[in-house]
């Protein structure tokens, strides 16, 4: 057996003494439940609105080139590594770092980032539930301008392009020509936009004006938290039953929406806009940055949830094949969702008489395509409430399983770290954390909550923070523990050595791409905006602190671990080398026992 430097190791296979008083750990009832949980975790709202918009913004089909390259050299290798780590050690995202203790800060960072993500991602589901409830009506409330939240500037985008027009009766005569129409188009506000801003959000002037709590959203947020709690409170055997619905039903709805979308007038133009490549965009570095960010975000990497899902597997399960197939399904779903969305966008463009780029631009912030563009499209469809219900029910299902599986990863990491205390009180511990997260989330359902949501969304568990987290995770296993050692463990699980392609990715390409993109994003950093709103400096400082609260734990833990060790520098170095060797012995023993 060889270590990471290629030297031969003859470490003995001893017997590990188990703690018989430790509460038993669950496992999946069957492989299907594991696969569906992985599918539900990595396929979420980002596949439905974020991927199609990024594809549009970055040259249509040309975006697929960096997207697939990043998926091959970063996404799939890290997906495989995380699932294999969990299955090999049968422990959550904190316990796995016994194989390389100096990098345990990676586990803490992932757990903190998962907590922030669970806190703010669920707010999107509260908006979705609000729209779903609002769709159970004969006339969709965002289709007209005669509601209490509408202003005098309200005018449907489907009406203003029917100008010029004239009408008259016995008393009055009205004529609107193109010059006055052009003046109207610069001043009108869509009823869809007014429903979103004036009714759903009741959005304030800025982040420093929080306003009052939106009680309707606080109730929908509470409802989602209760649903998520009962999806995971009994452990993975209960979660495995829930995903049969939450992971499969969205595909049925997505297929129904595609059939309806491609039969609409203008759909082919929208699809052509989506897939026809603009190859010149490949020279733009931002295209590659967006592709990397989308792969890491949509694959659910770096948060410990995949480690948790893998940890409930049988030791000899062929996770190798599972990881590749699920990753392919993830990317295929993103592309499939693009056809659904852009068939409808093409229809909208034809109905409004505008270029497709003008319609697609409505998704220039994360919630845009889901809560502005698509709701605008369904009001032109026959039986529009039915299609609105289907769309928002699909979004809810997609978001729910991503949410509660990420929660499962967070709770698995904490409970496995303190099994004697928490495993027998799992339901109470989960209830306490859900309540705490709900109270934090209430700050994002105030009138100024959207601005705070944007800060969390851009800093807490995505972007530079996520890139660096995955970089350190990959380095910890491939260089800290040793990629050759890890390959021996994989052979023990599968009965064969995986392709050397994964070794090259883990040692070179994956950390290089993650670190390179992170450095580029730091160098080219420009403060983001929400629509036309410019955030104050203190808001970005707060966002930076959110990022540091997770990623900063990694070097901090290393420093504390090093300083707390006794002896000279050379002595401490020898201790860490010996400690890693002992951890290697532990890994062999664990494999033998399983």
Short mmCIF file of N, CA and C in Angstrom, two decimals, residues 292 353 589:
data_model
loop_
_atom_site.label_atom_id
_atom_site.label_comp_id
_atom_site.label_asym_id
_atom_site.label_seq_id
_atom_site.Cartn_x
_atom_site.Cartn_y
_atom_site.Cartn_z
N UNK A 292 -18.40 28.27 -13.46
CA UNK A 292 -17.88 27.60 -12.27
C UNK A 292 -18.81 27.78 -11.08
N UNK A 353 -44.38 42.04 -28.41
CA UNK A 353 -43.82 42.74 -29.54
C UNK A 353 -42.44 43.32 -29.26
N UNK A 589 -8.55 0.21 9.85
CA UNK A 589 -9.31 -0.59 10.82
C UNK A 589 -10.80 -0.46 10.55
#
